[in-house]
Tab-separated table of C-alpha atoms in Angstrom:
chain	number	residue	atom	x	y	z
A	1	MET	CA	-25.542	11.301	10.033
A	2	PRO	CA	-22.620	9.202	11.910
A	3	LYS	CA	-20.934	10.646	15.516
A	4	ARG	CA	-18.012	13.209	15.109
A	5	LEU	CA	-14.394	11.134	15.443
A	6	ALA	CA	-13.630	12.039	18.807
A	7	ILE	CA	-9.898	13.969	18.152
A	8	VAL	CA	-8.012	11.519	20.714
A	9	THR	CA	-4.800	12.141	22.549
A	10	SER	CA	-2.965	9.952	20.320
A	11	ALA	CA	-3.876	11.569	17.320
A	12	ILE	CA	-2.884	15.377	18.751
A	13	ALA	CA	0.539	13.737	19.296
A	14	LEU	CA	1.113	12.260	16.141
A	15	MET	CA	0.123	16.176	15.234
A	16	LEU	CA	3.884	17.098	16.613
A	17	ALA	CA	5.677	13.516	15.149
A	18	PRO	CA	7.646	13.381	11.961
A	19	ALA	CA	6.379	12.063	9.315
A	20	ALA	CA	4.067	8.688	8.912
A	21	ILE	CA	4.417	5.959	6.608
A	22	VAL	CA	2.557	6.096	3.891
A	23	ALA	CA	0.542	2.828	2.526
A	24	CYS	CA	0.551	3.220	0.650
A	25	GLY	CA	-15.864	-3.223	1.600
A	26	ASP	CA	-18.033	-6.552	1.555
A	27	ASP	CA	-17.844	-7.560	-2.367
A	28	SER	CA	-19.470	-10.762	-0.975
A	29	GLY	CA	-23.065	-9.591	-2.524
A	30	ASP	CA	-24.464	-9.019	-6.359
A	31	SER	CA	-22.219	-6.834	-8.704
A	32	ALA	CA	-22.107	-3.178	-7.332
A	33	ALA	CA	-23.825	-0.656	-9.960
A	34	LYS	CA	-21.380	1.651	-11.427
A	35	PRO	CA	-20.622	4.979	-10.682
A	36	LYS	CA	-23.011	8.043	-12.439
A	37	SER	CA	-21.228	9.335	-15.112
A	38	ASN	CA	-18.633	12.152	-15.793
A	39	GLY	CA	-18.716	13.767	-12.316
A	40	GLN	CA	-22.743	14.452	-12.797
A	41	ALA	CA	-24.223	15.921	-9.628
A	42	ALA	CA	-26.345	13.804	-6.973
A	43	GLN	CA	-29.899	14.717	-7.405
A	44	GLY	CA	-31.405	18.401	-6.658
A	45	GLU	CA	-27.515	19.278	-7.161
A	46	THR	CA	-26.419	22.089	-9.546
A	47	LEU	CA	-23.073	22.425	-10.061
A	48	GLU	CA	-21.589	25.478	-10.420
A	49	LYS	CA	-19.077	26.352	-13.527
A	50	GLY	CA	-16.536	28.421	-14.320
A	51	VAL	CA	-15.608	27.439	-10.137
A	52	THR	CA	-11.862	26.328	-9.872
A	53	LEU	CA	-11.436	22.902	-7.418
A	54	THR	CA	-7.996	22.658	-6.138
A	55	LEU	CA	-6.901	19.118	-5.852
A	56	TRP	CA	-3.420	18.069	-4.348
A	57	THR	CA	-1.398	15.220	-5.867
A	58	MET	CA	1.419	13.401	-4.893
A	59	PRO	CA	4.166	11.934	-7.609
A	60	ASN	CA	2.266	9.890	-8.833
A	61	SER	CA	3.524	9.183	-12.384
A	62	PRO	CA	6.194	10.557	-14.694
A	63	GLN	CA	5.104	14.639	-15.077
A	64	PRO	CA	2.080	14.297	-12.135
A	65	LYS	CA	0.433	17.103	-12.135
A	66	GLU	CA	0.551	17.517	-15.775
A	67	ASP	CA	-0.622	13.593	-16.261
A	68	LEU	CA	-3.530	14.332	-13.700
A	69	GLN	CA	-4.475	17.718	-14.690
A	70	LYS	CA	-5.314	15.715	-18.466
A	71	MET	CA	-7.128	13.174	-17.000
A	72	VAL	CA	-9.221	15.754	-15.327
A	73	ALA	CA	-9.784	17.773	-18.489
A	74	PRO	CA	-13.073	15.807	-19.990
A	75	PHE	CA	-15.576	16.323	-16.304
A	76	THR	CA	-14.006	19.921	-17.190
A	77	ALA	CA	-15.922	19.949	-20.673
A	78	LYS	CA	-18.497	18.424	-19.094
A	79	THR	CA	-19.478	20.153	-15.980
A	80	GLY	CA	-17.626	23.930	-16.653
A	81	VAL	CA	-15.801	23.034	-13.911
A	82	ASN	CA	-11.667	23.766	-13.514
A	83	ALA	CA	-9.296	21.637	-11.826
A	84	ASP	CA	-5.928	23.163	-10.384
A	85	VAL	CA	-4.266	20.140	-10.090
A	86	GLN	CA	-0.849	20.827	-7.377
A	87	GLU	CA	2.015	18.383	-6.838
A	88	VAL	CA	2.485	17.766	-3.347
A	89	GLY	CA	6.039	15.719	-2.397
A	90	TRP	CA	5.973	13.167	-0.698
A	91	ASP	CA	8.500	14.313	1.723
A	92	VAL	CA	6.561	17.111	2.957
A	93	GLN	CA	3.170	15.829	1.854
A	94	PHE	CA	2.141	14.499	6.047
A	95	ASP	CA	2.585	17.268	7.416
A	96	ARG	CA	0.822	20.129	4.584
A	97	ILE	CA	-2.421	17.858	4.561
A	98	ARG	CA	-2.393	17.491	8.360
A	99	ASN	CA	-1.669	21.385	8.735
A	100	ALA	CA	-4.086	22.459	6.257
A	101	ALA	CA	-6.952	20.384	7.835
A	102	VAL	CA	-6.044	22.192	11.394
A	103	ALA	CA	-6.271	25.154	9.955
A	104	GLY	CA	-9.076	24.990	8.123
A	105	GLU	CA	-7.519	26.173	5.209
A	106	GLY	CA	-6.894	23.288	2.901
A	107	PRO	CA	-7.460	22.402	-1.090
A	108	ASP	CA	-10.867	21.451	-2.091
A	109	ILE	CA	-9.521	17.440	-2.391
A	110	THR	CA	-6.199	15.508	-1.502
A	111	GLN	CA	-4.590	12.628	-2.092
A	112	ALA	CA	-3.850	11.093	0.780
A	113	GLY	CA	-1.979	7.041	1.545
A	114	THR	CA	-3.962	4.911	2.544
A	115	THR	CA	-2.441	4.070	5.877
A	116	GLN	CA	-2.733	7.716	6.625
A	117	VAL	CA	-6.616	8.241	6.070
A	118	PRO	CA	-7.271	7.496	9.609
A	119	PHE	CA	-5.329	10.189	11.170
A	120	PHE	CA	-6.269	12.754	8.742
A	121	ALA	CA	-9.678	11.597	9.458
A	122	ALA	CA	-9.212	12.154	13.956
A	123	LEU	CA	-8.333	15.882	13.126
A	124	GLY	CA	-11.694	16.612	12.155
A	125	GLY	CA	-10.916	18.515	8.948
A	126	PHE	CA	-12.684	16.758	6.179
A	127	THR	CA	-16.016	15.588	5.372
A	128	ASP	CA	-17.604	11.875	6.100
A	129	LEU	CA	-19.017	11.074	2.831
A	130	SER	CA	-20.663	7.911	4.401
A	131	ASP	CA	-24.111	9.492	2.730
A	132	ARG	CA	-22.232	9.371	-0.622
A	133	VAL	CA	-21.340	6.047	-1.169
A	134	GLU	CA	-24.454	4.980	-3.145
A	135	GLU	CA	-23.936	7.054	-5.358
A	136	ILE	CA	-20.415	5.323	-6.314
A	137	GLY	CA	-21.655	1.553	-5.965
A	138	GLY	CA	-21.838	1.338	-2.511
A	139	LYS	CA	-18.799	-0.731	-0.598
A	140	GLY	CA	-19.721	-4.277	-2.418
A	141	ALA	CA	-17.458	-1.925	-5.543
A	142	TYR	CA	-14.148	-2.434	-3.475
A	143	ALA	CA	-12.246	-4.936	-2.300
A	144	GLU	CA	-13.164	-5.462	1.589
A	145	GLY	CA	-9.190	-4.407	2.767
A	146	ILE	CA	-9.495	-1.830	-0.279
A	147	TRP	CA	-12.483	-0.326	1.693
A	148	ASN	CA	-11.377	-0.441	4.937
A	149	THR	CA	-9.085	2.306	4.283
A	150	THR	CA	-11.743	4.636	4.542
A	151	GLN	CA	-12.645	3.803	7.576
A	152	VAL	CA	-11.757	4.220	11.773
A	153	GLN	CA	-11.761	1.241	13.360
A	154	GLY	CA	-14.549	1.673	16.085
A	155	GLN	CA	-15.964	4.328	14.594
A	156	ASP	CA	-18.496	5.425	11.795
A	157	GLY	CA	-17.961	7.291	9.345
A	158	THR	CA	-16.798	7.371	5.570
A	159	TRP	CA	-13.542	9.611	5.687
A	160	ALA	CA	-11.932	8.504	2.026
A	161	ILE	CA	-13.023	7.402	-1.279
A	162	PRO	CA	-10.416	4.615	-2.685
A	163	TRP	CA	-8.668	5.887	-5.823
A	164	PHE	CA	-5.491	3.335	-6.836
A	165	THR	CA	-4.008	0.200	-4.977
A	166	GLU	CA	-1.176	-2.134	-5.507
A	167	ALA	CA	-0.051	-5.036	-3.642
A	168	ARG	CA	3.192	-6.997	-3.161
A	169	SER	CA	3.982	-9.897	-5.254
A	170	LEU	CA	6.709	-12.150	-6.179
A	171	TYR	CA	9.209	-10.851	-8.570
A	172	TYR	CA	11.843	-13.290	-9.876
A	173	ARG	CA	13.349	-14.390	-13.535
A	174	LYS	CA	12.259	-17.120	-15.163
A	175	ASP	CA	15.420	-17.702	-17.063
A	176	VAL	CA	17.506	-18.405	-13.756
A	177	LEU	CA	13.943	-20.114	-12.923
A	178	GLU	CA	15.198	-22.431	-15.414
A	179	LYS	CA	18.593	-22.897	-14.582
A	180	ALA	CA	17.451	-24.309	-11.408
A	181	GLY	CA	16.114	-27.051	-12.755
A	182	VAL	CA	12.531	-25.334	-10.889
A	183	ASP	CA	8.746	-25.370	-12.246
A	184	PRO	CA	7.723	-21.424	-12.369
A	185	ALA	CA	4.150	-23.353	-11.494
A	186	THR	CA	5.059	-24.835	-7.959
A	187	ALA	CA	8.311	-22.985	-7.378
A	188	PHE	CA	6.412	-20.219	-5.094
A	189	LYS	CA	3.113	-22.565	-4.099
A	190	ASP	CA	3.908	-22.275	0.051
A	191	LEU	CA	6.832	-21.378	2.289
A	192	ASP	CA	8.637	-24.611	1.920
A	193	SER	CA	8.435	-24.327	-2.231
A	194	PHE	CA	9.923	-21.190	-1.828
A	195	LYS	CA	12.425	-21.607	0.557
A	196	ALA	CA	13.420	-24.815	-2.030
A	197	THR	CA	13.551	-22.359	-5.073
A	198	LEU	CA	16.169	-19.811	-3.099
A	199	GLN	CA	18.479	-22.664	-1.814
A	200	ALA	CA	18.305	-24.386	-6.544
A	201	ILE	CA	18.813	-21.368	-7.297
A	202	LYS	CA	21.919	-20.694	-4.770
A	203	ASP	CA	23.296	-24.111	-6.063
A	204	LYS	CA	22.783	-24.375	-9.687
A	205	VAL	CA	23.163	-20.764	-10.553
A	206	PRO	CA	25.874	-19.081	-8.466
A	207	ASP	CA	26.237	-15.698	-10.743
A	208	ILE	CA	23.749	-14.566	-9.122
A	209	LYS	CA	21.874	-13.849	-6.073
A	210	PRO	CA	18.801	-15.988	-5.242
A	211	PHE	CA	16.797	-13.073	-2.728
A	212	GLY	CA	17.150	-9.654	-1.608
A	213	ALA	CA	14.693	-7.159	0.581
A	214	PRO	CA	15.820	-3.657	1.896
A	215	GLY	CA	16.679	-3.135	5.587
A	216	LYS	CA	15.659	0.195	7.449
A	217	LYS	CA	16.025	2.752	5.391
A	218	ALA	CA	12.926	1.882	3.201
A	219	TYR	CA	10.202	3.098	4.170
A	220	ASP	CA	8.065	0.193	2.999
A	221	LEU	CA	9.862	-2.906	4.902
A	222	VAL	CA	6.853	-3.509	7.001
A	223	HIS	CA	5.471	-4.190	3.762
A	224	GLN	CA	8.269	-7.200	3.267
A	225	VAL	CA	8.033	-8.811	6.191
A	226	MET	CA	4.342	-8.846	7.668
A	227	PRO	CA	3.405	-11.279	4.204
A	228	PHE	CA	5.765	-13.594	6.183
A	229	VAL	CA	4.027	-12.743	9.654
A	230	TRP	CA	0.223	-13.345	8.329
A	231	ASP	CA	1.415	-16.534	6.968
A	232	HIS	CA	1.918	-17.636	10.061
A	233	GLY	CA	-0.738	-16.975	11.826
A	234	GLY	CA	0.834	-13.665	13.775
A	235	ALA	CA	-1.106	-10.562	13.740
A	236	GLU	CA	-0.131	-6.468	13.929
A	237	LEU	CA	-2.618	-5.624	16.805
A	238	ASN	CA	-5.620	-8.005	18.236
A	239	ALA	CA	-8.881	-7.966	16.655
A	240	ASP	CA	-10.169	-4.506	18.565
A	241	ALA	CA	-6.853	-2.821	17.796
A	242	THR	CA	-5.809	-2.110	21.157
A	243	LYS	CA	-3.040	-4.644	22.119
A	244	SER	CA	-0.107	-5.045	19.867
A	245	THR	CA	0.720	-9.167	19.272
A	246	ILE	CA	3.678	-8.436	17.309
A	247	ASN	CA	5.905	-10.426	19.939
A	248	ALA	CA	3.423	-13.145	19.916
A	249	PRO	CA	4.522	-17.227	18.785
A	250	GLU	CA	2.859	-16.919	15.592
A	251	ALA	CA	4.734	-13.264	14.449
A	252	GLN	CA	7.970	-14.149	15.909
A	253	GLN	CA	8.105	-17.374	13.596
A	254	GLY	CA	6.877	-14.958	10.593
A	255	VAL	CA	10.007	-12.327	11.725
A	256	GLU	CA	12.000	-15.258	11.324
A	257	PHE	CA	11.471	-16.589	8.732
A	258	MET	CA	12.898	-13.635	6.948
A	259	ALA	CA	15.756	-13.702	8.846
A	260	ASP	CA	16.890	-17.341	8.705
A	261	LEU	CA	16.770	-16.195	4.911
A	262	ILE	CA	19.517	-14.028	5.527
A	263	THR	CA	21.330	-16.854	7.888
A	264	ASP	CA	21.065	-19.529	5.632
A	265	GLY	CA	22.834	-17.633	2.930
A	266	LEU	CA	19.795	-17.310	0.618
A	267	PHE	CA	18.732	-13.280	1.009
A	268	ASP	CA	21.473	-11.087	0.273
A	269	LYS	CA	22.614	-9.498	2.905
A	270	SER	CA	24.441	-6.335	1.252
A	271	GLN	CA	21.221	-5.684	0.193
A	272	LEU	CA	20.135	-4.633	3.891
A	273	GLU	CA	21.845	-1.372	3.287
A	274	ARG	CA	19.836	-0.386	0.624
A	275	ASP	CA	16.507	1.478	0.304
A	276	GLY	CA	13.713	0.235	-1.674
A	277	THR	CA	14.265	1.826	-4.653
A	278	GLN	CA	18.055	0.849	-4.770
A	279	VAL	CA	17.280	-3.022	-4.273
A	280	GLU	CA	14.324	-2.734	-7.330
A	281	ASN	CA	17.436	-1.942	-9.414
A	282	GLN	CA	19.168	-4.776	-8.499
A	283	PHE	CA	16.681	-6.949	-9.513
A	284	LYS	CA	15.733	-4.699	-12.541
A	285	GLY	CA	19.504	-4.969	-13.438
A	286	GLY	CA	20.431	-8.504	-12.921
A	287	ARG	CA	21.522	-8.894	-9.607
A	288	LEU	CA	19.297	-10.418	-8.091
A	289	ALA	CA	16.659	-13.582	-9.128
A	290	VAL	CA	13.728	-13.276	-6.475
A	291	TRP	CA	12.448	-9.562	-4.741
A	292	ILE	CA	9.036	-8.432	-3.637
A	293	GLY	CA	7.621	-5.924	-5.256
A	294	GLY	CA	4.756	-3.885	-6.499
A	295	PRO	CA	3.075	-3.779	-9.849
A	296	TRP	CA	4.524	-0.704	-10.926
A	297	VAL	CA	7.773	-2.413	-12.152
A	298	LEU	CA	5.830	-3.818	-14.216
A	299	GLY	CA	5.309	-0.459	-16.407
A	300	SER	CA	8.734	0.005	-16.598
A	301	VAL	CA	9.238	-3.257	-18.454
A	302	ASP	CA	8.449	-2.223	-22.162
A	303	ARG	CA	9.836	1.793	-21.204
A	304	PRO	CA	12.995	1.344	-23.169
A	305	GLU	CA	14.575	4.816	-21.527
A	306	ASP	CA	14.227	3.274	-18.466
A	307	ASP	CA	17.890	1.720	-18.449
A	308	THR	CA	18.181	0.170	-15.298
A	309	TRP	CA	16.823	-2.915	-16.648
A	310	SER	CA	19.253	-5.695	-18.074
A	311	ASP	CA	18.576	-6.910	-20.717
A	312	GLU	CA	18.551	-10.446	-19.815
A	313	ALA	CA	15.829	-9.288	-16.673
A	314	ARG	CA	13.681	-7.228	-19.142
A	315	GLU	CA	13.068	-10.532	-20.608
A	316	ASN	CA	13.099	-13.243	-18.310
A	317	VAL	CA	9.972	-10.920	-15.752
A	318	GLY	CA	7.865	-13.597	-13.906
A	319	VAL	CA	5.863	-12.539	-11.230
A	320	ALA	CA	3.751	-14.964	-8.749
A	321	PRO	CA	2.168	-14.280	-6.013
A	322	MET	CA	2.875	-14.076	-1.880
A	323	PRO	CA	3.488	-18.129	-0.685
A	324	THR	CA	0.773	-19.581	1.436
A	325	GLY	CA	1.886	-20.387	5.332
A	326	PRO	CA	0.754	-22.984	7.471
A	327	SER	CA	-2.412	-21.660	7.424
A	328	GLY	CA	-2.956	-22.629	4.210
A	329	LYS	CA	-3.241	-18.667	2.424
A	330	ALA	CA	-0.917	-16.384	1.348
A	331	TYR	CA	-0.998	-13.263	2.390
A	332	THR	CA	0.116	-9.338	1.325
A	333	PHE	CA	0.258	-5.992	1.924
A	334	VAL	CA	-2.571	-3.801	0.035
A	335	GLY	CA	-1.678	-0.441	-0.109
A	336	GLY	CA	-2.510	2.682	-2.322
A	337	SER	CA	-3.869	5.671	-2.745
A	338	ASP	CA	-7.429	7.518	-1.092
A	339	LEU	CA	-9.154	10.998	-2.092
A	340	MET	CA	-10.430	12.631	0.874
A	341	VAL	CA	-12.561	16.122	0.464
A	342	PHE	CA	-11.789	18.784	3.117
A	343	LYS	CA	-14.518	20.156	5.122
A	344	SER	CA	-13.544	23.925	4.365
A	345	SER	CA	-13.771	23.464	1.434
A	346	LYS	CA	-16.493	26.342	-0.631
A	347	HIS	CA	-17.048	23.453	-3.305
A	348	PRO	CA	-18.413	20.231	-2.142
A	349	ALA	CA	-20.793	19.774	-4.276
A	350	GLU	CA	-18.094	20.706	-7.590
A	351	ALA	CA	-15.961	18.469	-5.084
A	352	TRP	CA	-17.714	15.571	-4.478
A	353	ALA	CA	-18.564	15.229	-8.883
A	354	LEU	CA	-14.859	15.150	-9.138
A	355	VAL	CA	-13.848	12.506	-6.620
A	356	LYS	CA	-17.263	10.402	-8.820
A	357	PHE	CA	-15.616	11.596	-11.775
A	358	LEU	CA	-12.259	9.688	-10.447
A	359	SER	CA	-13.945	6.569	-9.081
A	360	GLU	CA	-15.019	5.712	-13.197
A	361	ASP	CA	-14.244	2.667	-14.153
A	362	GLN	CA	-12.600	3.828	-17.527
A	363	THR	CA	-10.984	6.739	-15.562
A	364	GLN	CA	-9.292	4.473	-13.013
A	365	VAL	CA	-8.379	2.036	-15.841
A	366	ASP	CA	-6.858	5.043	-17.810
A	367	TYR	CA	-5.069	6.404	-14.653
A	368	ALA	CA	-4.013	3.145	-12.665
A	369	LYS	CA	-2.511	1.949	-16.620
A	370	LEU	CA	-0.306	5.279	-16.765
A	371	LEU	CA	0.884	4.519	-12.623
A	372	GLY	CA	1.918	1.471	-12.956
A	373	MET	CA	-0.646	0.946	-10.464
A	374	PHE	CA	-4.306	-0.884	-10.272
A	375	PRO	CA	-7.462	0.418	-10.027
A	376	ALA	CA	-8.919	0.465	-6.558
A	377	ARG	CA	-12.594	-0.359	-8.132
A	378	LEU	CA	-12.993	-4.277	-8.411
A	379	ASP	CA	-14.392	-4.113	-11.992
A	380	PRO	CA	-11.292	-2.144	-13.726
A	381	GLN	CA	-9.166	-4.482	-11.206
A	382	GLN	CA	-10.243	-7.117	-12.785
A	383	GLN	CA	-10.011	-5.697	-16.409
A	384	VAL	CA	-6.025	-4.385	-15.712
A	385	GLY	CA	-5.708	-7.981	-14.049
A	386	ASP	CA	-6.776	-9.664	-17.567
A	387	SER	CA	-4.040	-7.531	-19.602
A	388	SER	CA	-1.118	-10.257	-18.809
A	389	GLU	CA	-0.141	-13.071	-16.514
A	390	ASN	CA	1.815	-10.787	-14.778
A	391	HIS	CA	-0.981	-8.274	-14.186
A	392	LYS	CA	-3.158	-11.708	-13.037
A	393	ALA	CA	-0.996	-12.649	-10.541
A	394	PHE	CA	-1.122	-8.870	-8.769
A	395	PHE	CA	-4.860	-9.227	-9.180
A	396	GLU	CA	-4.879	-12.392	-7.271
A	397	ALA	CA	-2.793	-10.468	-4.210
A	398	ILE	CA	-5.172	-7.796	-4.268
A	399	GLN	CA	-8.323	-10.082	-4.263
A	400	THR	CA	-6.323	-11.951	-0.738
A	401	GLY	CA	-4.654	-8.756	0.648
A	402	ARG	CA	-4.363	-7.355	4.386
A	403	THR	CA	-4.445	-3.560	4.936
A	404	TYR	CA	-3.416	-2.491	8.689
A	405	ALA	CA	-5.462	-2.210	11.614
A	406	SER	CA	-7.541	1.402	10.952
A	407	ILE	CA	-6.373	3.600	13.475
A	408	PRO	CA	-4.570	7.247	13.955
A	409	GLN	CA	-1.973	5.837	15.980
A	410	TRP	CA	-0.244	3.663	13.080
A	411	GLY	CA	1.844	5.359	11.649
A	412	GLN	CA	3.746	5.800	14.479
A	413	ILE	CA	3.229	2.027	15.354
A	414	GLU	CA	4.445	1.245	12.099
A	415	ASN	CA	7.615	3.782	12.723
A	416	ALA	CA	8.169	1.270	15.572
A	417	TYR	CA	7.632	-1.863	13.822
A	418	LYS	CA	10.305	-0.531	11.039
A	419	THR	CA	12.867	0.164	13.573
A	420	ARG	CA	12.387	-3.554	15.517
A	421	PHE	CA	12.139	-5.528	12.306
A	422	GLY	CA	15.310	-3.936	10.686
A	423	ASN	CA	17.753	-4.724	13.913
A	424	ILE	CA	16.483	-8.284	14.051
A	425	LEU	CA	17.455	-8.252	9.848
A	426	ASP	CA	20.646	-6.835	10.621
A	427	SER	CA	21.370	-8.814	13.888
A	428	ALA	CA	21.165	-12.461	11.189
A	429	ALA	CA	23.517	-10.921	8.958
A	430	GLY	CA	26.071	-10.194	12.088
A	431	VAL	CA	25.083	-6.306	12.895
A	432	GLY	CA	24.718	-5.809	16.671
A	433	SER	CA	23.557	-8.412	18.693
A	434	ASP	CA	23.990	-12.190	18.220
A	435	TYR	CA	20.889	-13.672	16.139
A	436	ASN	CA	18.817	-15.605	18.376
A	437	ALA	CA	15.548	-16.393	19.634
A	438	ALA	CA	16.264	-14.992	22.563
A	439	THR	CA	17.039	-11.602	20.529
A	440	VAL	CA	14.202	-11.757	18.027
A	441	LYS	CA	11.820	-11.680	21.108
A	442	SER	CA	13.656	-8.828	22.995
A	443	GLN	CA	12.816	-6.776	19.482
A	444	LEU	CA	9.522	-7.884	19.315
A	445	ASP	CA	8.889	-7.275	22.893
A	446	ALA	CA	10.266	-3.590	22.451
A	447	ALA	CA	8.326	-3.301	19.604
A	448	ALA	CA	4.979	-4.072	21.112
A	449	LYS	CA	5.682	-2.461	24.527
A	450	GLU	CA	6.167	0.814	21.896
A	451	ALA	CA	2.747	0.662	20.652
A	452	ASP	CA	1.171	-0.402	23.682
A	453	GLY	CA	2.120	2.881	24.727
A	454	LEU	CA	0.891	4.552	21.623
A	455	LEU	CA	-2.274	2.586	22.006
A	456	ALA	CA	-3.120	3.946	25.893
A	457	GLN	CA	-2.925	7.248	25.124
A	458	SER	CA	-5.917	6.919	22.807
A	459	ALA	CA	-7.870	4.775	25.932
A	460	GLY	CA	-7.000	7.493	28.152
């Protein structure tokens, strides 16, 4: 059996900290086997009919509890095992899951953001699922970055199963690019063409802002900035996750690329006062030509009741993968949610059977479409990716996307980076310190120092 995770000092410190930020296998071999259907028990296991499992879910869809309850109804019909779906808000879920894991009095299964899994695993309250992985097709059934979210770097064990996923891509207005005389096929090919496209929009379509992104108020600010850092060859931490590299020259170049869009008049600085949803609505309302977002927005295009869309924006939505950088590669953040089984579950066989059911290809396709997300598994991902050109762009992004270091301290490190990235963008917008290379370096040095302090706690 894999060795039990040690509860590191930093994990104990995190238990007392505010809620961590949510994110939110080897796929090079032969096609992975599909999981057994309908929540079938493993060989030699018998499911107990009539028991009720408790499943915590977050607000993933318009009616989270009801939608997921319908999704698991076939599982109950097949196995006789009931599922009580309980909705837990994102604003309280971190504390509730943490407290339940520490007390040993949780539900049977919980949803967890991909960046939260290492912290929760370090608490010792969750089941190591390593011996079950082959029952769902093995880690090769998932893209490497997605499978890595189930692990803790440097430790043995598989502490979660990927459920659904998302990546960040560029949304753009087809009609605006046409007015600007830009070919969508090459508009966002690399960072140079990306910037040239924004400049063409500024020059030729003055009634719309070229680009916008949220600032400090957005939980996902780091997801917006890190693709540019990765494009320039930078990273959030070193390879063994023992030291921050966010103040390295390559990382600084990536952060400055985004901040320079503000000083060049290509990034609408007023968006920095908004959170992610508000900036999303700015694009949907026709006030931004280009915006970085996730696949959930595609799900709202065909919903007439979503009145945040202007007619022009709704009719002209295009999606492109993030541009390539000097490294020749295009990177983006890949996140989503995983499923974790509590050690305290009185029905572990039944809980695993439900996780298997939720890992089936068709179940994943149906639920992902409902959410406007993507399935976590490769085969159903491809199915959703083939459904439209816009979905194809997200599918491609997921395959080359990156996740953050899978360590318990990441939530606090991400918070530190978020604050400093926000300060840098503010300075570029004329708020606070003067914007220059020294200011950027100072902010990134401070972020690295805070991150190194958190990492040193676990080393000690």
